[in-house]
Coordinates of C-alpha atoms and ligand atoms in Angstrom, one line a residue:
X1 CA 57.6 98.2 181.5
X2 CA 61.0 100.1 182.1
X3 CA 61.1 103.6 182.7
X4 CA 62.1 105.5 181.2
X5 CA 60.9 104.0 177.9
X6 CA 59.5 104.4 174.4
X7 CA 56.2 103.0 173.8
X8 CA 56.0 102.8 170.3
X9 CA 52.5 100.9 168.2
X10 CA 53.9 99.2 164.9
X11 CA 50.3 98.9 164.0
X12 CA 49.8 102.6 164.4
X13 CA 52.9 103.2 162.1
X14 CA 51.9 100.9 159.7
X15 CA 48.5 102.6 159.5
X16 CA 49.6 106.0 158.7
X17 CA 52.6 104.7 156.6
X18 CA 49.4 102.8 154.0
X19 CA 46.7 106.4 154.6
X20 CA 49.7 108.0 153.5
X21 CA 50.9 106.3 150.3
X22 CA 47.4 105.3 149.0
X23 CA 46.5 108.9 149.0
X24 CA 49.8 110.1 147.2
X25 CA 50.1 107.0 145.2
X26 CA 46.8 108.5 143.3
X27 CA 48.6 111.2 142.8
X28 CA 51.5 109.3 141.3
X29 CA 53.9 110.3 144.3
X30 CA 55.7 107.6 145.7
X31 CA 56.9 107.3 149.0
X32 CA 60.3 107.2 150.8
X33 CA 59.8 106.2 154.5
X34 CA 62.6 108.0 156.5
X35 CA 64.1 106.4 159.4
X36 CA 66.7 108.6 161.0
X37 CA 64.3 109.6 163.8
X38 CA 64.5 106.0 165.1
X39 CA 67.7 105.7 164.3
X40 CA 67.0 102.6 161.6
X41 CA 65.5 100.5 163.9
X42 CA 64.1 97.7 162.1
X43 CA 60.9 97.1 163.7
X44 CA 59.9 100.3 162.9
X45 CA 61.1 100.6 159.1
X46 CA 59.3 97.0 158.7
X47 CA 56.2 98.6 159.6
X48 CA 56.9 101.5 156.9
X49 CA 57.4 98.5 154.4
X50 CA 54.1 96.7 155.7
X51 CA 52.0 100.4 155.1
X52 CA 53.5 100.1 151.4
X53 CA 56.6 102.5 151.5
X54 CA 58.3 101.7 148.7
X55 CA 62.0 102.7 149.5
X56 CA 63.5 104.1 152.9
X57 CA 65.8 106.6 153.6
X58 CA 68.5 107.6 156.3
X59 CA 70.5 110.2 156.8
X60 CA 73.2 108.5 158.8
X61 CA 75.4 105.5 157.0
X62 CA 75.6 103.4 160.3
X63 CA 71.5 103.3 160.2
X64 CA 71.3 101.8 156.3
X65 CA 74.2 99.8 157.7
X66 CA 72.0 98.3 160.3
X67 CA 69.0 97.8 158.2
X68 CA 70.7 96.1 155.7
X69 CA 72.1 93.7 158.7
X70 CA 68.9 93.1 160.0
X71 CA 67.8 91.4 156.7
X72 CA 65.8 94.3 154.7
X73 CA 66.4 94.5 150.6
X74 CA 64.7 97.4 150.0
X75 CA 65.8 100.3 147.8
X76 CA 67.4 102.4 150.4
X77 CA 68.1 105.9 149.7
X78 CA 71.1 108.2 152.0
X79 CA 69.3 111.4 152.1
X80 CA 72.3 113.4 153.3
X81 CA 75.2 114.0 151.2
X82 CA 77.0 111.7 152.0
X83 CA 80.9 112.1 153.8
X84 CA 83.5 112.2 151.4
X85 CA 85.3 109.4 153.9
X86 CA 82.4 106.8 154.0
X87 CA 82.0 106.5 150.0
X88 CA 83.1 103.4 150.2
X89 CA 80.4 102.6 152.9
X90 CA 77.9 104.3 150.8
X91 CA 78.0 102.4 148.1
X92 CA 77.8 99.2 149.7
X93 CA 75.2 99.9 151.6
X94 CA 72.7 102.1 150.0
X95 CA 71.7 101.8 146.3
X96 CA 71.0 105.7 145.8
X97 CA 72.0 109.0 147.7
X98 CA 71.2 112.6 147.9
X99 CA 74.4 114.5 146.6
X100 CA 74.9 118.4 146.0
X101 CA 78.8 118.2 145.4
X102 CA 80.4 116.8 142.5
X103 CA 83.9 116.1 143.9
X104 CA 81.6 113.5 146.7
X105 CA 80.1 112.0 143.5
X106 CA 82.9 112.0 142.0
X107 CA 84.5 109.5 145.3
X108 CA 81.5 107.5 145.2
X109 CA 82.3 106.6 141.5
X110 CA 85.5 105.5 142.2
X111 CA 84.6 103.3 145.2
X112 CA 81.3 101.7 143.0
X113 CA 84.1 101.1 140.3
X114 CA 86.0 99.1 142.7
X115 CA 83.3 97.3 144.3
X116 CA 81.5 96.4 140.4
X117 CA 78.7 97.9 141.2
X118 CA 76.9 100.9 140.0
X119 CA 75.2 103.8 142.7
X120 CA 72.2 106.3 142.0
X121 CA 72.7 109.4 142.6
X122 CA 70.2 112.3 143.2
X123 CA 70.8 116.1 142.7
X124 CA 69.5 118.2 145.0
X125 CA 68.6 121.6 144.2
X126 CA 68.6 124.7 145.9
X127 CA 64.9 126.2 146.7
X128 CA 65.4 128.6 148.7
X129 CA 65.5 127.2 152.4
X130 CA 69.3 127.7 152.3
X131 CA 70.0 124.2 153.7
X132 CA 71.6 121.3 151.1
X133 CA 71.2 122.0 147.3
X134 CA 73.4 123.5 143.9
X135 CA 71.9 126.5 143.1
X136 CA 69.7 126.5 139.8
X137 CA 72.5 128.1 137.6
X138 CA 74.5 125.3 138.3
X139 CA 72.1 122.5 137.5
X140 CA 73.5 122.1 133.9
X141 CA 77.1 121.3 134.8
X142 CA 76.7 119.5 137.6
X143 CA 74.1 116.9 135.6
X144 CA 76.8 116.9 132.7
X145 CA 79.6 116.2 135.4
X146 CA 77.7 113.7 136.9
X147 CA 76.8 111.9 133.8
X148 CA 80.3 111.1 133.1
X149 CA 81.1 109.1 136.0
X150 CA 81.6 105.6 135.2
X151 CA 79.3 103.7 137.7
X152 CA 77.0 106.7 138.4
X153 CA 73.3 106.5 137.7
X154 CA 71.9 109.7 137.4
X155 CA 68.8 109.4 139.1
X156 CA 66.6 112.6 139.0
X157 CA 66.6 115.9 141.5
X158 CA 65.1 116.4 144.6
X159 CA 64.9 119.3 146.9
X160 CA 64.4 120.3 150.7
X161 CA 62.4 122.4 152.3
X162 CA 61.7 123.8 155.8
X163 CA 64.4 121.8 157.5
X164 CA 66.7 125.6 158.3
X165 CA 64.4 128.8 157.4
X166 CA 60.9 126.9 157.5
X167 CA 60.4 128.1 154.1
X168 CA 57.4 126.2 152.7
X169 CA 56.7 124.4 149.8
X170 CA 54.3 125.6 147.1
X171 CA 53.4 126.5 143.7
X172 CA 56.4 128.6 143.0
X173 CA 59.3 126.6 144.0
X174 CA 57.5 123.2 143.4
X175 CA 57.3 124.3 139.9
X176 CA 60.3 125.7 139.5
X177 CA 61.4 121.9 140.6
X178 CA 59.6 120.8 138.2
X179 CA 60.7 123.1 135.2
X180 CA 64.1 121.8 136.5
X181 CA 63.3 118.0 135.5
X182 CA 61.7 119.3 132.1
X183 CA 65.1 120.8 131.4
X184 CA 67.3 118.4 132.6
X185 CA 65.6 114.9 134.2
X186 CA 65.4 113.6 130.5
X187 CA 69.1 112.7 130.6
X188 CA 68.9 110.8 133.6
X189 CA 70.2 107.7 132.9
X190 CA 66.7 105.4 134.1
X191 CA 63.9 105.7 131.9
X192 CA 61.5 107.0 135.5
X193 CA 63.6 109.9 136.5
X194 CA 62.9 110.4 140.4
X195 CA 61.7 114.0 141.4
X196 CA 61.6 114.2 145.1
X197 CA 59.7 116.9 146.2
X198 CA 61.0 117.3 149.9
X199 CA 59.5 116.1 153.3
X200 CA 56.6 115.8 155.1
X201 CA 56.0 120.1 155.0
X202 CA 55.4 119.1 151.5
X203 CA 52.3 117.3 152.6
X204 CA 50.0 120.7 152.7
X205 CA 50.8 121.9 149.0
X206 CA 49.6 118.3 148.1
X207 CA 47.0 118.1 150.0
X208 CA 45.9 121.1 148.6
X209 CA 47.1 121.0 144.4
X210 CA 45.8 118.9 142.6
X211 CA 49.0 118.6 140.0
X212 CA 52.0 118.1 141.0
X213 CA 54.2 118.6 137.6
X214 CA 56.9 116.1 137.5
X215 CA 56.7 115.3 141.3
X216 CA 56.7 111.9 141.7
X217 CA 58.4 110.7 145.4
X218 CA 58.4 112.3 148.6
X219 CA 60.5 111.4 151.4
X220 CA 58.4 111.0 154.8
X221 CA 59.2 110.6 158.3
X222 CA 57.7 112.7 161.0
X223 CA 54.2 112.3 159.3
X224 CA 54.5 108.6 159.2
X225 CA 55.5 108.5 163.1
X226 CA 53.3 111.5 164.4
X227 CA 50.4 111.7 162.2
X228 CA 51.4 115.4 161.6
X229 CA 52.1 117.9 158.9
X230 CA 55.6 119.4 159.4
X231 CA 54.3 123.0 159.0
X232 CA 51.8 123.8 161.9
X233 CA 51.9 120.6 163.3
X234 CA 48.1 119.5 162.5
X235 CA 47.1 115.9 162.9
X236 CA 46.2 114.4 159.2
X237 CA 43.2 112.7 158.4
X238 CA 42.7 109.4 159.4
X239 CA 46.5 108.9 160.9
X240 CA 46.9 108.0 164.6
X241 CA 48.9 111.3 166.4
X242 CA 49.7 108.0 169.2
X243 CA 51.6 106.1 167.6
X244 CA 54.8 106.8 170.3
X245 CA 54.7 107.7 173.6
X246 CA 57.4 108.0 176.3
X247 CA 56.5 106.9 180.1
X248 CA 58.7 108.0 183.2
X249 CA 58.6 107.5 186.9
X250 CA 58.0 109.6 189.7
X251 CA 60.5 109.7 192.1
X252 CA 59.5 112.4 193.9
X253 CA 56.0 114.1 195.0
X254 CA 55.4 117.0 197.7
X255 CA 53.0 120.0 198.1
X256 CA 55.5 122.8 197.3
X257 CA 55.1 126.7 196.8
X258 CA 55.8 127.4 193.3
X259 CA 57.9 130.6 194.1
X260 CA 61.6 129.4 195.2
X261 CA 63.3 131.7 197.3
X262 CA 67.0 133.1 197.7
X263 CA 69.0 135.2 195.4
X264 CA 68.7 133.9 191.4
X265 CA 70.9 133.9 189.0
X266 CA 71.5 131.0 186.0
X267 CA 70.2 127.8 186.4
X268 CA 71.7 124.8 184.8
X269 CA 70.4 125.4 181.4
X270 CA 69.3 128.6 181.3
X271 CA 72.3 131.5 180.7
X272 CA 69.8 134.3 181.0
X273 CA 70.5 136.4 183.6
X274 CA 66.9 136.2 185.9
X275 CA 67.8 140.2 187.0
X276 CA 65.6 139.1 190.3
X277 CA 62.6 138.0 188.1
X278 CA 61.2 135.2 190.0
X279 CA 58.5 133.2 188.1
X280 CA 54.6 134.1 189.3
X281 CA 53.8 132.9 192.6
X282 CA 50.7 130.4 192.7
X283 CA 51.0 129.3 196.3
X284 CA 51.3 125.8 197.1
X285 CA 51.6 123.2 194.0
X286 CA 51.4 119.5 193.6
X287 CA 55.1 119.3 192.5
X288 CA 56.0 115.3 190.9
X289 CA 59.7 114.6 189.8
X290 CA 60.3 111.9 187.2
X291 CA 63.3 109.9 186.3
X292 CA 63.4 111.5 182.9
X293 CA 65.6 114.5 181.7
X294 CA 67.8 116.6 179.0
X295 CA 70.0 113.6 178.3
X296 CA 66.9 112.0 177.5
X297 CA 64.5 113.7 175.4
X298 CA 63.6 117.6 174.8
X299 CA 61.4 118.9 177.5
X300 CA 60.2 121.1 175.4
X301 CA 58.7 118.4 172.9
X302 CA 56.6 116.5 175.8
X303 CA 52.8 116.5 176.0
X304 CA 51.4 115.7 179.9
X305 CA 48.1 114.4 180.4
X306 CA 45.6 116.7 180.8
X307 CA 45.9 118.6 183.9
X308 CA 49.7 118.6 184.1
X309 CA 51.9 121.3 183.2
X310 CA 56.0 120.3 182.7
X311 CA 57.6 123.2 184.3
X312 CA 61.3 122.5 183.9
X313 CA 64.2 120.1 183.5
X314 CA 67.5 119.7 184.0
X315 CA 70.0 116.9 182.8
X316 CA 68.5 113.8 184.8
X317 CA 65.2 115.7 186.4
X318 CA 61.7 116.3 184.6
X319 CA 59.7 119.0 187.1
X320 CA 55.6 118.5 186.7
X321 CA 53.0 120.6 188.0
X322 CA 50.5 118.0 188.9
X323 CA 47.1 120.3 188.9
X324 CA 44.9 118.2 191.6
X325 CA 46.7 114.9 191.5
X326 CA 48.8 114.1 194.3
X327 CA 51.4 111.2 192.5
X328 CA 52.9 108.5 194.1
X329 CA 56.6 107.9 194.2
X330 CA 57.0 104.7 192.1
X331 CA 53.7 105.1 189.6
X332 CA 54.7 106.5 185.7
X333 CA 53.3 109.5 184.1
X334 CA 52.7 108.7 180.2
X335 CA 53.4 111.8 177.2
X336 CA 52.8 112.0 173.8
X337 CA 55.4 114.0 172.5
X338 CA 56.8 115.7 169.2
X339 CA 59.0 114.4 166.5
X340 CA 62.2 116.6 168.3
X341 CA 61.5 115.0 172.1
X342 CA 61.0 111.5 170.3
X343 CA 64.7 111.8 167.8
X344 CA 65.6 112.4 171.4
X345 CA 64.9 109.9 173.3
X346 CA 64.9 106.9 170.5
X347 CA 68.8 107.9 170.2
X348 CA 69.4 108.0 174.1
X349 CA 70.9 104.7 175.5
X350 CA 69.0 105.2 178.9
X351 CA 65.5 104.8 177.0
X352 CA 64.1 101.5 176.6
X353 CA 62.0 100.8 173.4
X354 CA 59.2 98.4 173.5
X355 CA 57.4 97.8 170.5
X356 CA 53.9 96.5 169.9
X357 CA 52.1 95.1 167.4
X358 CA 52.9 92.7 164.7
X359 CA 56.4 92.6 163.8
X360 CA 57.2 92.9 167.7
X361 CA 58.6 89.9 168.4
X362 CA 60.2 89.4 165.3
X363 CA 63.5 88.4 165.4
X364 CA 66.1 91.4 165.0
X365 CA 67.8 89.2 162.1
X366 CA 64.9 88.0 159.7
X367 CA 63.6 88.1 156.3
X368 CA 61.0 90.6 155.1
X369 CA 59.0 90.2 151.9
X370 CA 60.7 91.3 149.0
X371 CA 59.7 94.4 147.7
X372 CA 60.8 95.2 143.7
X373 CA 64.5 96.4 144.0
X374 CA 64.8 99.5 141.8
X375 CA 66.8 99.5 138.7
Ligands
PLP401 C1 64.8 114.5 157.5 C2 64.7 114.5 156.1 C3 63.5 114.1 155.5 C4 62.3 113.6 156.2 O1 61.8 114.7 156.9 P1 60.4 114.6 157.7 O2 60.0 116.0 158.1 O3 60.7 113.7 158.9 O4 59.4 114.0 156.8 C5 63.5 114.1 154.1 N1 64.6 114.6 153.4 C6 65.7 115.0 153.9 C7 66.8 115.4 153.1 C8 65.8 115.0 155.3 O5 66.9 115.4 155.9

């Protein structure tokens, strides 16, 4: 296997994609399978489709784009408003998107007029997380404005939360959703309005309530990938937190005091002035280098086996603490790691990716069943 390199389990995604939609699917939520972590990769957003998602969504045009390429049908949803200058892209690419600006809608008519076709569009409100959404007073207008674009299908609302402020989902604003959709989800233009709740930090309040008012999608990514809740990061029932994991070689290994010596000031990535403090001395360590660093993944976000401690990186070098292991130059050290260390290094070129599982060896360019295409 390369180094360094994803390790990534279709099976495993697959698995938690089908816990996770049978469970919400009793509760009449649907769900969108995000793939902007992974950067669309197919393999992985087959394995969504195989655990039942029943659309997918990407916040990045070039990712549909690839999808789309690599054969997949499915109802595909852009999830970030999109750019005013890729409308025409939009449309041809993705069937619905998330849009908080009327003037965007508004471009996205014209370029569905021009290509005879017609484009969903979401609304998505503002809940109070302060990230993408029209505020509440302005629900009214915007639906009427959006209603009157020729080629525009008025899909529902959504909303997003804990993406900037970590403010959470619950009964209050979830409701407040959902007296939104009483009010104004009747004059979507498809007879199943979509409400979409938010992300996987909706997953708790679900979990928890048992009604969910006019909720009826969510869009998920990190708890499909990680088998994690968004909000404290606890593994969910029955999903496999494994699913990923990111190996790296050690290139070098020496007993080393863990106190450096000299006069300190910054470091590569630190600006904080160390004002002399030198970190705790501990004696002599079990120091490893790997081949692994900032330009690959967030430090911050890697999990060591137990009995290793990650103690700092720079652009190109991952420092370990290697407890009472002595590593030899050459072997590979294996982490889980978080949703922000795997966004990370699934976008770095200087990561391999090797997939396991069925759907593996699939051909980049090939059919997948055909899931129903939404109106
Ligand atoms: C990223 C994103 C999601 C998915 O979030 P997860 O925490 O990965 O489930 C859903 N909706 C929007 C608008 C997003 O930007």
């Amino acid at each position: 296997m390369s180094a360094p390199g994803l390790e990534i389990d279709l099976d495993k995604i697959e698995h938690n994609a089908s816990v996770l939609v049978r469970r919400l699917n009793v509760g009449g939520i649907s769900v969108t399978g995000v793939t902007k972590a992974f950067s669309g990769a197919p393999q992985i957003a087959r394995a969504m489709l195989r655990g039942g998602v029943t659309s997918l969504g990407d916040s990045r045009v070039e990712n549909i784009e690839l999808m789309r390429q690599s054969g997949i049908r499915t109802q595909m949803m852009l999830i970030r408003s999109p750019m005013m200058s890729q409308a025409g892209r939009v449309v041809a690419s993705a069937d619905i998107s998330l849009n908080t600006e009327i003037d965007v809608v508004s471009a996205l008519s014209v370029e569905a007029v021009k290509a005879r076709k017609t484009h969903g569009v979401l609304l998505m409100v503002e809940l109070g997380d302060l990230r993408e959404g029209i505020m509440t007073d302005d629900v009214e207008k915007t639906v009427l404005a959006v209603r009157q674009l020729p080629n525009i299908t008025f899909m529902g609302l959504g909303s997003n939360l804990a993406c900037r402020n970590g403010v959470s989902p619950d009964n209050r604003n979830m409701a407040e959703l959902s007296a939104l959709a009483n009010r104004f989800a009747a004059s979507s233009s498809s007879n199943q309005p979509i409400i979409s709740g938010g992300n996987s930090s909706n997953l708790n309040w679900v979990f928890r309530c048992g009604s969910f008012g006019r909720i009826n999608n969510l869009r998920l990514g990190e708890a499909i990938l990680m088998g994690r809740e968004a909000l404290n990061r606890k593994p969910i029932q029955g999903l496999h937190t494994d699913a990923i994991s990111l190996i790296a070689e050690v290139i070098e290994s020496k007993s080393k005091p863990s106190k450096p010596w000299g006069t300190l000031a910054q470091s590569a990535f630190d600006n904080a002035p160390k004002n002399g403090s030198y970190p705790p001395d501990h004696g002599n360590i079990n120091q490893a280098i790997l081949a692994i660093g900032r330009q690959d993944t967030d430090p911050d976000g890697l999990l060591p086996p137990v009995g290793f401690d990650v103690l700092g990186a720079s652009s190109d070098h991952l420092v370990l603490n290697a407890g009472h292991k002595q590593l030899s130059v050459g072997s590979n050290v294996s982490f889980q790691l978080n949703y922000s260390a795997f966004l990370r290094a699934m976008t770095s070129p200087h990561v391999a990716k090797t997939f396991n599982g069925e759907g593996a060896d699939a051909p980049a360019n090939c059919e997948v069943r055909p899931l129903p295409h939404a109106a």
